[in-house]
């Protein structure tokens, strides 16, 4: 395993961050969690993350705005969109705006880990992840 | 689909009361003696015919009587002529000593007339009268004849004797007496008959006039009877039609003692209203199911969040079970439980609304009803990125009504407002006392695209929609108007194109619950 | 990387453009050649498969039951091939059953009308006017077919991402447009869209199995959960549910099978009348 990946998780559902943080930590991610998009944006302005995982439907600033902001700020950051309101139009919009991937809720932690691994590979710092034995890391 | 059918059936169940009342009305309508207009018409025509027939019969009878009298007059006239002739000869004989044989001939003729027409006279005069009159005439004639005969026999020998002169005088006096009597009798008879003929003729004339007058009055009466009856029926049915048009489907009940063709019409209308109502119920229900369909999209999406929380938590629990302590286990399990509850809440609201319940009138607090409705629509609102706020002056009296149906009304208005608003707009719901006393008002205010002036008059029409195919049904407002109308309230709208729309529903508060309850049976 | 689905008002035009697009984009090209393998796999005559793809149900033609079965077979094989990305798909009605998959670019190619007419006159050996009429008829026929089979009008432009009419645009320009468009990021596959396609593929496999026995099933899949909708009389409900669960349960990747049986109101109505 090379250097750790900096991951930001933004979802107004607190459980998402709470549970995904340990899940991603296991595959070598340094995870910061946010439930409020404003705070998350502030943090993104401060720090360049490798990966941003964001929900789409949120109060005030939604995930697509976060995506735009991240893409503008740092081209190399991979943004992964989560949403319970998955629809083709939104998916295409997110991709067009530069999302790395798009996943519909409900998903399993492994589904996300697979995407993170893919993103890490794209970032040039592949992580050692094998979905089937992630739990035994 | 199956559900739809089942619901439809159950809606019908909900209308059993109404069907029953229609059945009762039907029984009452049929449970009368039938006196159809057709029957009455036949009756009247038959009466007119009978009257005409009667008049005709009477006329025929008088005619034959007149004929008889005329014949009688003819006979008596002949008789009188013969007798007068005889008397003239008699007179000549006494004055100039002319032949008497001619007089005898005339007498003979007169007797002949009486003889020939005996049976006829008998018929005309009747037996008794005939006996009396004819026998007296005949006896007069006989006497007269004998006297004449005597004169003729005595003539040649005793012509010059003075004794003869005196006998002649005697005979002459007697002859005169009989002759006069004969004439008087015949003339009397004639006069009597003429009098009676005149009476009969005037009677027949009067009969004509009276029967005409009577017929005229009778026909006027019949015309009036039919006319007023028809008119009253038509008026009655006009009011029924207006009543039905205004949404009052109370069955028509009997108003008259007898049933007739209009009873059949009333039955048909009762049947029609029943069917109308069933259709209306189906439309209300199908529109509700459409609203449910719209809401389901929002719910399905909203449900994904708790489901996701459950999925991740359960998976992590499975993954890290061994490395975690008991507190962490409990925390995770609690999360799962809470999220499950949350899922349940998300759908239960919708299920409550979707559930088919036969319409139930109850005392309702509009505040809770509106909050529930807002909750119900909240997922949809989230999906569209539209905010909603609910405000009330509080402490408003309760109303009576069918909660589910009213919820459907407010949901329709909210969903319309959502459709009209773009992302980021706000919808405001107000519950306030209405300007009219004893009413409360619910206002659904949006700042969406508004309603153009030229269509504002049509938006309550069934099937009027400006939304694309598959999106709008055009039934929302018309169904809502129907529901509110049945609750004794009204929906109104004010809007400016581009600025938004305000829909106001006013509903009567229950001061006299019983009365309104009663009224609501129609729901 | 993506899928390009090409539908045209003429098989020939569609095929031509598809091949060119495949070449230009470096994709594989899927066409009615695939029907051979469908025919082998399901033992269905190829001619009838083509008929099912072309003709609306009619009195003389295939019964709608058989047609739906054949379409289910075609759908199954097509979907399984589409899972391998980078493919141009044409002539297999994919534009009608691949819905909501964001990395599938759907293109409608309208042939040059003049060419269509001359093709028709040559093919049917008729006058120009007659040929125009025939083309009109064929269009109406296609509409009927697509509505009957997939409840969608394939002539409706809103069903496509791109509609190109070859009356003014040259075929090569059209090919370039298609290839450029598919290069947009929005047509890149992602976890979500791949899942959508996989769900469809699984549903297709289940449907192909179930349709053999039950002609009126509707199948949806979500992950490994399969939802089957069907109709039955009340008394058959239990039996039918079990049969479907057993059949579907044996299929690879299928986890939970949910069966929703709707009351067969029509049959019920018919039977209750007796
Ligand atoms: N809040 C609103 N703002 C603008 N237009 C409205 C609003 N509510 C209703 N309308 C208009 O009234 C029409 C009829 O509404 P409705 O009877 O609910 O049918 P539908 O919503 O199915 O079209 C709508 O198509 C729309 O044009
Ligand atoms: Mg509406």
Coordinates of N, CA and C in Angstrom, one line a residue, chain A residues 13 15-16 18-20 22-23 26 57 59 62 84-87 105-110 113 135, chain B residues 301-302 304-305 307-309 311-313 315-316 319-320 331-332 335 339 342 379 382-383 385 423:
Chain A
X13 N -27.1 12.6 5.3 CA -27.5 11.5 6.2 C -26.3 11.1 7.0
X15 N -25.5 8.8 9.0 CA -25.1 7.4 9.1 C -24.1 7.1 8.0
X16 N -24.3 7.7 6.8 CA -23.5 7.4 5.7 C -22.0 7.6 6.0
X18 N -20.7 8.1 9.0 CA -20.3 7.4 10.2 C -19.9 5.9 9.8
X19 N -20.6 5.3 9.0 CA -20.3 3.9 8.6 C -19.3 3.8 7.5
X20 N -19.2 4.7 6.6 CA -18.3 4.6 5.5 C -16.9 4.9 6.0
X22 N -15.0 4.1 8.7 CA -14.2 2.9 9.0 C -14.1 2.0 7.8
X23 N -15.1 1.9 6.9 CA -15.1 1.1 5.8 C -14.0 1.5 4.8
X26 N -10.2 1.1 6.1 CA -9.6 -0.2 6.0 C -8.8 -0.3 4.7
X57 N -28.7 15.2 -3.5 CA -29.8 16.0 -3.0 C -29.5 16.5 -1.5
X59 N -29.8 20.1 1.2 CA -30.3 21.5 1.4 C -29.2 22.5 0.9
X62 N -26.3 21.8 -3.5 CA -26.5 20.3 -3.7 C -25.2 19.8 -4.3
X84 N -29.9 9.0 -3.9 CA -31.1 8.2 -3.8 C -32.1 8.5 -4.9
X85 N -31.8 9.6 -5.5 CA -32.7 10.1 -6.6 C -32.1 9.9 -8.0
X86 N -31.6 8.6 -8.2 CA -30.9 8.4 -9.4 C -31.8 8.4 -10.6
X87 N -31.4 9.2 -11.6 CA -32.2 9.3 -12.8 C -31.1 9.5 -13.9
X105 N -28.0 5.0 -4.5 CA -28.3 4.4 -3.2 C -29.5 3.4 -3.4
X106 N -29.6 2.4 -2.7 CA -28.7 1.9 -1.7 C -27.6 1.1 -2.3
X107 N -26.4 1.2 -1.7 CA -25.2 0.5 -2.2 C -24.5 -0.2 -1.1
X108 N -23.7 -1.2 -1.4 CA -23.0 -1.9 -0.3 C -21.6 -1.2 -0.1
X109 N -21.0 -1.2 1.0 CA -19.7 -0.6 1.2 C -18.7 -1.0 0.2
X110 N -18.8 -2.3 -0.2 CA -17.8 -2.8 -1.2 C -18.0 -2.1 -2.5
X113 N -16.1 0.9 -2.2 CA -14.7 0.6 -2.2 C -14.1 0.3 -3.5
X135 N -12.8 -7.2 4.0 CA -13.1 -7.2 5.4 C -11.9 -7.8 6.2
Chain B
X301 N -37.8 7.5 -4.1 CA -36.5 8.1 -4.0 C -36.1 8.3 -2.5
X302 N -37.1 8.8 -1.8 CA -36.9 9.2 -0.4 C -36.5 7.9 0.4
X304 N -34.9 5.5 -0.6 CA -33.5 5.0 -0.8 C -32.5 5.4 0.3
X305 N -32.8 6.6 0.9 CA -31.9 7.0 1.9 C -31.8 6.1 3.2
X307 N -32.9 3.2 3.3 CA -32.5 1.8 2.9 C -31.0 1.8 2.8
X308 N -30.4 2.8 2.2 CA -29.0 2.9 2.1 C -28.3 2.8 3.5
X309 N -28.9 3.6 4.4 CA -28.3 3.6 5.8 C -28.3 2.2 6.3
X311 N -28.5 -0.7 4.6 CA -27.6 -1.6 3.9 C -26.1 -1.4 4.4
X312 N -25.7 -0.1 4.4 CA -24.3 0.1 4.8 C -24.1 -0.4 6.3
X313 N -25.0 0.0 7.1 CA -24.8 -0.4 8.5 C -24.7 -1.9 8.7
X315 N -24.0 -4.2 6.5 CA -22.8 -4.8 5.9 C -21.6 -4.5 6.8
X316 N -21.5 -3.3 7.4 CA -20.3 -3.0 8.2 C -20.4 -3.9 9.5
X319 N -19.2 -7.2 8.6 CA -17.8 -7.2 8.3 C -17.0 -7.1 9.6
X320 N -17.4 -6.2 10.5 CA -16.5 -5.9 11.6 C -17.1 -6.4 12.9
X331 N -25.2 0.2 18.9 CA -25.4 1.4 18.2 C -25.8 1.2 16.8
X332 N -25.1 0.2 16.2 CA -25.4 -0.1 14.8 C -26.8 -0.7 14.6
X335 N -29.3 1.9 14.9 CA -29.4 2.6 13.6 C -30.3 1.9 12.6
X339 N -33.8 3.5 11.2 CA -33.9 3.7 9.8 C -35.1 2.9 9.2
X342 N -38.1 4.8 10.1 CA -38.2 6.0 9.2 C -38.8 5.6 7.8
X379 N -42.0 14.5 0.0 CA -41.0 13.9 -0.8 C -41.0 14.4 -2.2
X382 N -39.4 17.7 -2.3 CA -37.9 17.6 -2.2 C -37.4 17.3 -3.6
X383 N -38.1 16.3 -4.2 CA -37.7 15.9 -5.6 C -37.6 17.1 -6.5
X385 N -37.3 20.2 -5.6 CA -36.5 21.3 -5.1 C -37.4 22.5 -4.7
X423 N -37.7 25.2 -9.7 CA -36.9 24.8 -8.6 C -36.5 26.0 -7.7

